[in-house]
PDB file of C-alpha atoms in Angstrom:
ATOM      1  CA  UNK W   1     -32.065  -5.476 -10.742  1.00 57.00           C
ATOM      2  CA  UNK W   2     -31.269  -9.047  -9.326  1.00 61.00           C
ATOM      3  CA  UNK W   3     -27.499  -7.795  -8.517  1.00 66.00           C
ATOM      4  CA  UNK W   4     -29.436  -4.819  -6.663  1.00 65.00           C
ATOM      5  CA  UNK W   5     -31.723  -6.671  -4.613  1.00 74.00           C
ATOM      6  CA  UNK W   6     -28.843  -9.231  -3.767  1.00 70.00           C
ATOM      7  CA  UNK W   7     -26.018  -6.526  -2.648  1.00 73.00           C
ATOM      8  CA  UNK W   8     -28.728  -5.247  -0.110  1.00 79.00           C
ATOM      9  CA  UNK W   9     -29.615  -8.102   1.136  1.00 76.00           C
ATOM     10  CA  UNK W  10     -25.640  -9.167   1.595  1.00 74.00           C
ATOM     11  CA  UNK W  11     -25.568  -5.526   3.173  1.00 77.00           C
ATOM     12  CA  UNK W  12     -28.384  -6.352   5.083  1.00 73.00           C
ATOM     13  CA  UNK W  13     -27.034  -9.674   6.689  1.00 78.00           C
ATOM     14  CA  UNK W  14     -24.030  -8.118   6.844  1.00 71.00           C
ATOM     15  CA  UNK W  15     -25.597  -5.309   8.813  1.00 72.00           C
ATOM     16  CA  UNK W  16     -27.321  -7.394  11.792  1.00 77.00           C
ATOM     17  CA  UNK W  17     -24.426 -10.035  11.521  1.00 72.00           C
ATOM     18  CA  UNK W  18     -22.092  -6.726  12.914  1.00 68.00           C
ATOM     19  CA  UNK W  19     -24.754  -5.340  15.107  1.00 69.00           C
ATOM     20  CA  UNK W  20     -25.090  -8.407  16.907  1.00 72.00           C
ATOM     21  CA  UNK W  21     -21.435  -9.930  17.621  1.00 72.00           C
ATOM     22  CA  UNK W  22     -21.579  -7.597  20.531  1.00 65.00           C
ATOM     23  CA  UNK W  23     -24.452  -9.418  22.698  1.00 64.00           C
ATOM     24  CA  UNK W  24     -22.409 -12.825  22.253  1.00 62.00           C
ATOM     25  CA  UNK W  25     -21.039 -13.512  25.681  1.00 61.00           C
ATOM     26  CA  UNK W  26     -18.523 -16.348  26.452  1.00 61.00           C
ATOM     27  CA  UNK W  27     -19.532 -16.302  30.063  1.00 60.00           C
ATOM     28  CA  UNK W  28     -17.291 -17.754  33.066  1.00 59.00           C
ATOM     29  CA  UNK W  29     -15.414 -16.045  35.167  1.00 56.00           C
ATOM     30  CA  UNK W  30     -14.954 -12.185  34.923  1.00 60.00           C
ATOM     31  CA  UNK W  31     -11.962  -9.862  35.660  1.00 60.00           C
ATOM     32  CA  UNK W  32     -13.379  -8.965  38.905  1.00 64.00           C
ATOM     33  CA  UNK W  33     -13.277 -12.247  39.837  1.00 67.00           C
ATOM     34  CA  UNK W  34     -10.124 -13.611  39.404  1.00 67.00           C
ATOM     35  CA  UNK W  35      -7.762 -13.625  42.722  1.00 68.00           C
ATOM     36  CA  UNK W  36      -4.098 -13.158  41.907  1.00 66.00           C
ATOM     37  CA  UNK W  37      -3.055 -12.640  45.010  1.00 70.00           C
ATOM     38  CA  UNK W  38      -1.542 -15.796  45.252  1.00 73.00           C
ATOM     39  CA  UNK W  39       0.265 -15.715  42.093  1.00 80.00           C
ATOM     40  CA  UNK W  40       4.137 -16.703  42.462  1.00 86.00           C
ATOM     41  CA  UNK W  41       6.308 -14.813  40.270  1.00 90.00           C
ATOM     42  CA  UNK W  42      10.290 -15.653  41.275  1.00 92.00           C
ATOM     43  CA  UNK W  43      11.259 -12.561  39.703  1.00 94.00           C
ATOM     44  CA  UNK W  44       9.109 -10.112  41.524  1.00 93.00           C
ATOM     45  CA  UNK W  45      12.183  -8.537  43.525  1.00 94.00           C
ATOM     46  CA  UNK W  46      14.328  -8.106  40.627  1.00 96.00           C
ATOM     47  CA  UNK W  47      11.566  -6.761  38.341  1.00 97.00           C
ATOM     48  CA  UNK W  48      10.801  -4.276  40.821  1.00 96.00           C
ATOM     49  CA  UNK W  49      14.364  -3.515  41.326  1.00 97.00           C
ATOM     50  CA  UNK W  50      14.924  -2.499  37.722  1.00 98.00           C
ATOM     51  CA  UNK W  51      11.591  -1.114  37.496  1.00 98.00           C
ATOM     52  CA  UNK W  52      12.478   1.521  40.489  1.00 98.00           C
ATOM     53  CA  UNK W  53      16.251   2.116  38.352  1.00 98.00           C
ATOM     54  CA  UNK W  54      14.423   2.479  35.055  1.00 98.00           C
ATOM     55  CA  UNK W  55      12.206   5.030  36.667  1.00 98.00           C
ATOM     56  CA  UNK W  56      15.097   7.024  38.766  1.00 98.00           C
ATOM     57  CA  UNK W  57      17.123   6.649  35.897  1.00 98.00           C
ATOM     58  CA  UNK W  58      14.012   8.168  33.527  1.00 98.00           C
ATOM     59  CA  UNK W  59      13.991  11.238  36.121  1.00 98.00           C
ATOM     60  CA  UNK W  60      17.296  12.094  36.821  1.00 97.00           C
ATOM     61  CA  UNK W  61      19.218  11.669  33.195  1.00 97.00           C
ATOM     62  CA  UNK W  62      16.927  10.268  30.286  1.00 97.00           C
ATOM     63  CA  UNK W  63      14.536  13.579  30.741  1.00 97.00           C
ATOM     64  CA  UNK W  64      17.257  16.080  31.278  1.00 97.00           C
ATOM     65  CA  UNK W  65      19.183  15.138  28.804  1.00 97.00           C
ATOM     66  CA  UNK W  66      16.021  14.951  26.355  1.00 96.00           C
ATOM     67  CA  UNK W  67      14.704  18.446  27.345  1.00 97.00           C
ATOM     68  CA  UNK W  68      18.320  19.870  26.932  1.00 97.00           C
ATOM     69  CA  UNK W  69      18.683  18.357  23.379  1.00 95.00           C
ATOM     70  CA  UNK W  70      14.877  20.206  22.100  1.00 94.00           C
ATOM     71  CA  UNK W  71      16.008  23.327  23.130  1.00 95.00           C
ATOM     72  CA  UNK W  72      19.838  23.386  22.340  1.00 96.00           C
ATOM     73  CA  UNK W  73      19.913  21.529  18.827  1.00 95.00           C
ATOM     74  CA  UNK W  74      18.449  23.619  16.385  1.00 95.00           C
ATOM     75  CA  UNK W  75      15.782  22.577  14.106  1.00 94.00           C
ATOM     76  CA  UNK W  76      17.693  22.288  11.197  1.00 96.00           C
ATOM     77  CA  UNK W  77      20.567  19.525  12.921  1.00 95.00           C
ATOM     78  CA  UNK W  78      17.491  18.179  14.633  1.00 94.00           C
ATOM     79  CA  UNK W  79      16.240  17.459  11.561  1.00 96.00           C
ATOM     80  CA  UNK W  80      19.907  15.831  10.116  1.00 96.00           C
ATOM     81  CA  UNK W  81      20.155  13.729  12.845  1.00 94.00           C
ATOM     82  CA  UNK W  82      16.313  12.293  12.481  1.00 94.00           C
ATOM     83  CA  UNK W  83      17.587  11.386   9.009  1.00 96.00           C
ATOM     84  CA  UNK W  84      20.785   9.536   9.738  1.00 95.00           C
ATOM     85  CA  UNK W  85      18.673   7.564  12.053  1.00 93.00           C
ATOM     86  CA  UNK W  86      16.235   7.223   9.316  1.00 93.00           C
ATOM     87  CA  UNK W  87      18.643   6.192   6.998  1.00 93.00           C
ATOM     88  CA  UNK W  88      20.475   3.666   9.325  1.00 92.00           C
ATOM     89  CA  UNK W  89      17.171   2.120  10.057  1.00 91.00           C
ATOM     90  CA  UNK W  90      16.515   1.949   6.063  1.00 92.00           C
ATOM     91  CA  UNK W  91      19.618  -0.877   5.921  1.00 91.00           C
ATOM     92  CA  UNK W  92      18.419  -3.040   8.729  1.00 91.00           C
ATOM     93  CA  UNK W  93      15.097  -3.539   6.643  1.00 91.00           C
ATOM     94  CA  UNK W  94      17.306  -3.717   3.395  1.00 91.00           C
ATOM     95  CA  UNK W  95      19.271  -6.297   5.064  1.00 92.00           C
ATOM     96  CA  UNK W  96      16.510  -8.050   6.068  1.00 93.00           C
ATOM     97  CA  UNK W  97      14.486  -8.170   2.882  1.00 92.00           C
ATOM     98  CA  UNK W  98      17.578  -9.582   1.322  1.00 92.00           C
ATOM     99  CA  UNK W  99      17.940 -12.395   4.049  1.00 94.00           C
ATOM    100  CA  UNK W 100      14.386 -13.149   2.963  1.00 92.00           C
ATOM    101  CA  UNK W 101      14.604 -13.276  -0.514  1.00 90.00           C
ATOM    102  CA  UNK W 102      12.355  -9.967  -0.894  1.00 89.00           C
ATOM    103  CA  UNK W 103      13.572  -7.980  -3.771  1.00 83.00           C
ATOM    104  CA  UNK W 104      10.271  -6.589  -5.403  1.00 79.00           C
ATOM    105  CA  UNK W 105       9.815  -4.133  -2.223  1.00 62.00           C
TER     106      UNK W 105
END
């Protein structure tokens, strides 16, 4: 009966521990009020540069080419060439757990 009593009061605590980690507040300053405006980033033109190629390039080949693959390959080459890539990714970890000593997984 002791073991009873104490697993509900652990449950209890437990409980209200939970229940009130959510009204802590670190206070300070919010999202709202942070200003980066004037944050300097010296990459800014060439990250938007490949961000504007990535997306062109995402529109004009990567989703053709994508589209045209689902409905040309049938399911059963689909599903050959999901397990080559599978498979291929199966050594990498191999070869890692090796380089790491891991042989029990």
């Amino acid at each position: 009966m002791a073991n009873l009593s104490y697993l509900r009061a652990f449950s209890l605590t437990l409980f209200i521990s939970a229940a009130t980690t959510g009204c802590a507040s670190l206070g300070g300053a919010s999202h709202n009020d942070i200003d980066d405006s004037d944050a300097h980033d010296p990459f800014q033109s060439y990250n938007r540069a490949v961000h504007g190629f990535n997306q062109s390039f995402d529109q004009t080949v990567a989703t053709p080419v994508a589209e045209t693959y689902q409905t040309v390959m049938p399911d059963w080459a689909d599903k050959g060439v999901t397990n080559f890539f599978g498979n291929l990714g199966d050594v990498l970890v191999l070869t890692n757990n090796l380089l790491q000593l891991k042989f029990q997984q």
